[in-house]
Amino acid sequence: MQLRVTHETCYDYVPPVDIAQHVAYLQPLNTTNQQLLSHSLHITPTPAQQVATLDVYGNTRQFFSLQTAHTRLLVIARSLVSTRVAAMPDSTIPWEQVRELFRYCANKPFDSAGEFVFASAYAPRHADFAAYASLSFAPGIPLVLAARDLMQRIHRDFTYESQSTQVNTPALEALAQRKGVCQDFAHIMIACLRAYGLPARYVSGYLLTQPAPGQQRLVGSDASHAWVSVYLPDLPELTDAAGVSTGSRWCDFDPTNDRDGWGTPGEDYVTLALGRDYADVSPIRGVIHGGANHMLGVSVTVEPYEADAWTSFATSQGQNQSQSQATSQSQSQSQSQSQSMGTII
């Protein structure tokens, strides 16, 4: 399946921002299940400096610097990806055996998946996560089945409710209130798995949504998505032409939609970035000087690719703004402020 993604972010500032430094995670990954066919990033005003680098997890991050006063920042990322699904190989390794693989032992060979065993800012250690997960981790059960059961329980037990949480809502709070959005459900599942010493990572991306019967697809009406990836060391290890691992030992689980699969929950998913939690891969964050108050607008469109239907940049920009989801936030009058944003379902 080929999918076209347009992710537009607009900040309006009062008073103007004098200078700003930003980093964006808006370029989809190349994986065994996904090929990035094209990508562009349009930034207004034009940055004084812009550079793309890879982070420690293999994500592409764009640094850009704005050195002139501005009252608006507009960032539009446009990507075309080809996605596919593959049949899940058999995985029978018990969860206890995986846990033992990541217990500290002197001179043990390094496994990069071990970086995803430890607590992180949005997925902390707490007995409540272990208690909730306990029903899924019967002795001797294969990890893939335990993870799937945990995913299904979160899907059943929690209510999806927009605006019920904020980007910085602690996972423990979402666990207690039994409601939230996809970011919350992903962090809860990750914290539960790590509570049992199991590697789990946060996946940011997009999901192709279908309009209601008889309704047209609305440009800008989609949003970012988030799910979980679990390490299964008995899956086959695939490498690319350069001999680099392609991450084929990870299985993805989406507790929001009760879907899972090898490397992706489905071909209608677009993988954007991987990290320990949201803090590693927030779409745009940065530090600004000035701009004490701002209005944030975000619009995302995910659609099947049809070359004849793809409009010009100017038309796309106008349509997206008409469907933009805006939120306002007032910040304290400080000379240096940090930003972190993302509209997530």
mmCIF file with all atom_site columns, N, CA, C and O in Angstrom, residues 303-319:
data_model
loop_
_atom_site.group_PDB
_atom_site.id
_atom_site.type_symbol
_atom_site.label_atom_id
_atom_site.label_alt_id
_atom_site.label_comp_id
_atom_site.label_asym_id
_atom_site.label_entity_id
_atom_site.label_seq_id
_atom_site.pdbx_PDB_ins_code
_atom_site.Cartn_x
_atom_site.Cartn_y
_atom_site.Cartn_z
_atom_site.occupancy
_atom_site.B_iso_or_equiv
_atom_site.pdbx_formal_charge
_atom_site.auth_seq_id
_atom_site.auth_comp_id
_atom_site.auth_asym_id
_atom_site.auth_atom_id
_atom_site.pdbx_PDB_model_num
ATOM 1  N N  . GLU A 1 303 ? -3.618 9.498  3.504  1.00 0.00 ? 303 GLU A N  1
ATOM 2  C CA . GLU A 1 303 ? -4.528 9.069  2.451  1.00 0.00 ? 303 GLU A CA 1
ATOM 3  C C  . GLU A 1 303 ? -3.827 8.114  1.498  1.00 0.00 ? 303 GLU A C  1
ATOM 4  O O  . GLU A 1 303 ? -2.603 8.188  1.316  1.00 0.00 ? 303 GLU A O  1
ATOM 5  N N  . PRO A 1 304 ? -4.589 7.218  0.899  1.00 0.00 ? 304 PRO A N  1
ATOM 6  C CA . PRO A 1 304 ? -3.998 6.366  -0.148 1.00 0.00 ? 304 PRO A CA 1
ATOM 7  C C  . PRO A 1 304 ? -3.472 7.237  -1.267 1.00 0.00 ? 304 PRO A C  1
ATOM 8  O O  . PRO A 1 304 ? -4.092 8.237  -1.639 1.00 0.00 ? 304 PRO A O  1
ATOM 9  N N  . TYR A 1 305 ? -2.324 6.887  -1.803 1.00 0.00 ? 305 TYR A N  1
ATOM 10 C CA . TYR A 1 305 ? -1.688 7.720  -2.807 1.00 0.00 ? 305 TYR A CA 1
ATOM 11 C C  . TYR A 1 305 ? -2.368 7.572  -4.155 1.00 0.00 ? 305 TYR A C  1
ATOM 12 O O  . TYR A 1 305 ? -2.477 6.472  -4.707 1.00 0.00 ? 305 TYR A O  1
ATOM 13 N N  . GLU A 1 306 ? -2.819 8.696  -4.680 1.00 0.00 ? 306 GLU A N  1
ATOM 14 C CA . GLU A 1 306 ? -3.350 8.773  -6.036 1.00 0.00 ? 306 GLU A CA 1
ATOM 15 C C  . GLU A 1 306 ? -2.716 10.003 -6.673 1.00 0.00 ? 306 GLU A C  1
ATOM 16 O O  . GLU A 1 306 ? -3.026 11.127 -6.309 1.00 0.00 ? 306 GLU A O  1
ATOM 17 N N  . ALA A 1 307 ? -1.833 9.769  -7.634 1.00 0.00 ? 307 ALA A N  1
ATOM 18 C CA . ALA A 1 307 ? -1.038 10.861 -8.206 1.00 0.00 ? 307 ALA A CA 1
ATOM 19 C C  . ALA A 1 307 ? -1.906 11.998 -8.737 1.00 0.00 ? 307 ALA A C  1
ATOM 20 O O  . ALA A 1 307 ? -1.608 13.171 -8.540 1.00 0.00 ? 307 ALA A O  1
ATOM 21 N N  . ASP A 1 308 ? -3.028 11.662 -9.386 1.00 0.00 ? 308 ASP A N  1
ATOM 22 C CA . ASP A 1 308 ? -3.862 12.694 -9.991 1.00 0.00 ? 308 ASP A CA 1
ATOM 23 C C  . ASP A 1 308 ? -4.593 13.530 -8.954 1.00 0.00 ? 308 ASP A C  1
ATOM 24 O O  . ASP A 1 308 ? -5.027 14.644 -9.239 1.00 0.00 ? 308 ASP A O  1
ATOM 25 N N  . ALA A 1 309 ? -4.743 12.939 -7.753 1.00 0.00 ? 309 ALA A N  1
ATOM 26 C CA . ALA A 1 309 ? -5.518 13.636 -6.727 1.00 0.00 ? 309 ALA A CA 1
ATOM 27 C C  . ALA A 1 309 ? -4.652 14.525 -5.838 1.00 0.00 ? 309 ALA A C  1
ATOM 28 O O  . ALA A 1 309 ? -5.159 15.296 -5.043 1.00 0.00 ? 309 ALA A O  1
ATOM 29 N N  . TRP A 1 310 ? -3.319 14.386 -5.984 1.00 0.00 ? 310 TRP A N  1
ATOM 30 C CA . TRP A 1 310 ? -2.424 15.157 -5.112 1.00 0.00 ? 310 TRP A CA 1
ATOM 31 C C  . TRP A 1 310 ? -2.343 16.598 -5.585 1.00 0.00 ? 310 TRP A C  1
ATOM 32 O O  . TRP A 1 310 ? -1.927 16.881 -6.690 1.00 0.00 ? 310 TRP A O  1
ATOM 33 N N  . THR A 1 311 ? -2.765 17.520 -4.757 1.00 0.00 ? 311 THR A N  1
ATOM 34 C CA . THR A 1 311 ? -2.832 18.926 -5.143 1.00 0.00 ? 311 THR A CA 1
ATOM 35 C C  . THR A 1 311 ? -1.500 19.618 -4.932 1.00 0.00 ? 311 THR A C  1
ATOM 36 O O  . THR A 1 311 ? -0.577 19.066 -4.334 1.00 0.00 ? 311 THR A O  1
ATOM 37 N N  . SER A 1 312 ? -1.400 20.837 -5.391 1.00 0.00 ? 312 SER A N  1
ATOM 38 C CA . SER A 1 312 ? -0.179 21.620 -5.230 1.00 0.00 ? 312 SER A CA 1
ATOM 39 C C  . SER A 1 312 ? 0.025  21.978 -3.771 1.00 0.00 ? 312 SER A C  1
ATOM 40 O O  . SER A 1 312 ? -0.886 21.918 -2.951 1.00 0.00 ? 312 SER A O  1
ATOM 41 N N  . PHE A 1 313 ? 1.243  22.374 -3.475 1.00 0.00 ? 313 PHE A N  1
ATOM 42 C CA . PHE A 1 313 ? 1.575  22.727 -2.094 1.00 0.00 ? 313 PHE A CA 1
ATOM 43 C C  . PHE A 1 313 ? 0.696  23.852 -1.568 1.00 0.00 ? 313 PHE A C  1
ATOM 44 O O  . PHE A 1 313 ? 0.200  23.811 -0.457 1.00 0.00 ? 313 PHE A O  1
ATOM 45 N N  . ALA A 1 314 ? 0.456  24.874 -2.390 1.00 0.00 ? 314 ALA A N  1
ATOM 46 C CA . ALA A 1 314 ? -0.329 26.014 -1.938 1.00 0.00 ? 314 ALA A CA 1
ATOM 47 C C  . ALA A 1 314 ? -1.760 25.609 -1.623 1.00 0.00 ? 314 ALA A C  1
ATOM 48 O O  . ALA A 1 314 ? -2.340 26.020 -0.619 1.00 0.00 ? 314 ALA A O  1
ATOM 49 N N  . THR A 1 315 ? -2.354 24.776 -2.498 1.00 0.00 ? 315 THR A N  1
ATOM 50 C CA . THR A 1 315 ? -3.720 24.323 -2.257 1.00 0.00 ? 315 THR A CA 1
ATOM 51 C C  . THR A 1 315 ? -3.795 23.469 -1.009 1.00 0.00 ? 315 THR A C  1
ATOM 52 O O  . THR A 1 315 ? -4.687 23.624 -0.178 1.00 0.00 ? 315 THR A O  1
ATOM 53 N N  . SER A 1 316 ? -2.834 22.559 -0.866 1.00 0.00 ? 316 SER A N  1
ATOM 54 C CA . SER A 1 316 ? -2.796 21.690 0.300  1.00 0.00 ? 316 SER A CA 1
ATOM 55 C C  . SER A 1 316 ? -2.685 22.506 1.570  1.00 0.00 ? 316 SER A C  1
ATOM 56 O O  . SER A 1 316 ? -3.346 22.237 2.568  1.00 0.00 ? 316 SER A O  1
ATOM 57 N N  . GLN A 1 317 ? -1.857 23.536 1.532  1.00 0.00 ? 317 GLN A N  1
ATOM 58 C CA . GLN A 1 317 ? -1.675 24.376 2.705  1.00 0.00 ? 317 GLN A CA 1
ATOM 59 C C  . GLN A 1 317 ? -2.981 25.044 3.106  1.00 0.00 ? 317 GLN A C  1
ATOM 60 O O  . GLN A 1 317 ? -3.367 25.054 4.269  1.00 0.00 ? 317 GLN A O  1
ATOM 61 N N  . GLY A 1 318 ? -3.714 25.575 2.123  1.00 0.00 ? 318 GLY A N  1
ATOM 62 C CA . GLY A 1 318 ? -4.972 26.250 2.432  1.00 0.00 ? 318 GLY A CA 1
ATOM 63 C C  . GLY A 1 318 ? -6.006 25.309 2.993  1.00 0.00 ? 318 GLY A C  1
ATOM 64 O O  . GLY A 1 318 ? -6.718 25.634 3.943  1.00 0.00 ? 318 GLY A O  1
ATOM 65 N N  . GLN A 1 319 ? -6.096 24.094 2.428  1.00 0.00 ? 319 GLN A N  1
ATOM 66 C CA . GLN A 1 319 ? -7.068 23.123 2.923  1.00 0.00 ? 319 GLN A CA 1
ATOM 67 C C  . GLN A 1 319 ? -6.725 22.683 4.331  1.00 0.00 ? 319 GLN A C  1
ATOM 68 O O  . GLN A 1 319 ? -7.598 22.562 5.198  1.00 0.00 ? 319 GLN A O  1
#
